Amino acid sequence: MQKRAFVQSTSATVKVFAAAGSWIESDAVAQCHQVAALDGMIHVAGMPDLHPGKGAPIGAAMASSVLYPLLVGSDIGCGIAVFPIRLKRVVPERVAARFPDLDKPVDPDDLAGADIPAGYTDSLGTVGRGNHFVELARVDGVLDAGHASRLGLSGGDLVLIVHSGSRGLGERILRAHTEVHGAGPAPDPAAYLEMHDAAVRWGALNRRLMAARVAEALGAEVTEPIVDVCHNSVEIRDGVYLHRKGAAPGDGGDVLIAGTRGTHSYLVAAHAGPEAGHSVAHGAGRKMSRADALRRGKAKHTVEELRRTPVGSLVVCGDRQLLFEEAPTAYKRIEQVIGDLVGHGLATPVVTTVPVVTYKTADLGPRKGGRR
DNA sequence: ATGTAC
């Protein structure tokens, strides 16, 4: 036991929602306990996709009496939305070739009159990097037919899944805080929350813009999303600040829990209580650092097998390093994560989706896409 | 995850 300081500090409770057999990186659990020791912290709930992040764990809901911007992170408002889409003929190669360039922002002139949160038009309509993606997927397994029907989903239906956030806006908001206050709490929570809320709205708009861009490029119609859940945020809940970093609000709504670029994703009905921070996992969760995934991936995979996955989908990604970092083998098995949520009574699967074409970043020219 | 620096 470590020697206690003279004044006994009260540490928050920590609970990780993973079965004994589910591997969780010890660094991530250690991060949860570091967070638990912060002033004002009340409870830390680790999701089954828990993994280490920069300064704070990813896949955690953290409740405290003070607001810590670092526990939301830089990608404030990042989330996953699901848009039903109708297409006549779906040949992955054709769809991939027709995908728009989502690395280039939309022309601000095209948004004349639109309400752009924070007036931030840089990179609006772009997907970003890291684990972000825009995916045409097909509903595969229907696990709760009644619930799926209420969402208007049947087996074989196509959906666009958009995972992206607030790009440079959220990063700017966090940096403005950390430059003055470091990892400390927000001295003026209301002022932070105002900027945070703008970034959340910006992220939601960004996801809609991307869905519209893709639909237009594919000659399809797109409507409002049936699911749109932000997993990096803070809210006042039961009188305290509930921070979520890589954790989706999971108390009554539906959530798309992303698998990987070569495996299924799960749309679930979430029903998490206070012990789970009213939250569920947001994805499969990395099991390898990006550096490890790159090193091991290069030894294990060819570029071709990462671009054409075992489920027959295509991955549009002109960045070879990103392709390795995001290889399905760098992530935990999504079935394990879902199983842990179900096992703890936090979620009920509704449908699974299988990727058809996943856009990560603009493809290389035909000449540049050689082996390895 | 990001914009920027190396």
PDB file of C-alpha atoms (C1' of nucleotides) in Angstrom, chain A residues 74 129 131 290, chain B residues 1-4:
ATOM      1  CA  SER A  74      -9.679  17.571 -28.288  1.00  0.00           C
ATOM      2  CA  ARG A 129      -8.014  10.993 -39.756  1.00  0.00           C
ATOM      3  CA  ASN A 131     -10.333   6.113 -36.503  1.00  0.00           C
ATOM      4  CA  ARG A 290      -0.731   2.875 -33.587  1.00  0.00           C
TER       5      ARG A 290
ATOM      6  C1'  DA B   1      -7.323  13.444 -33.179  1.00  0.00           C
ATOM      7  C1'  DT B   2      -5.422  17.544 -34.501  1.00  0.00           C
ATOM      8  C1'  DG B   3      -2.629  21.325 -37.145  1.00  0.00           C
ATOM      9  C1'  DT B   4       1.971  22.097 -37.510  1.00  0.00           C
TER      10       DT B   4
END
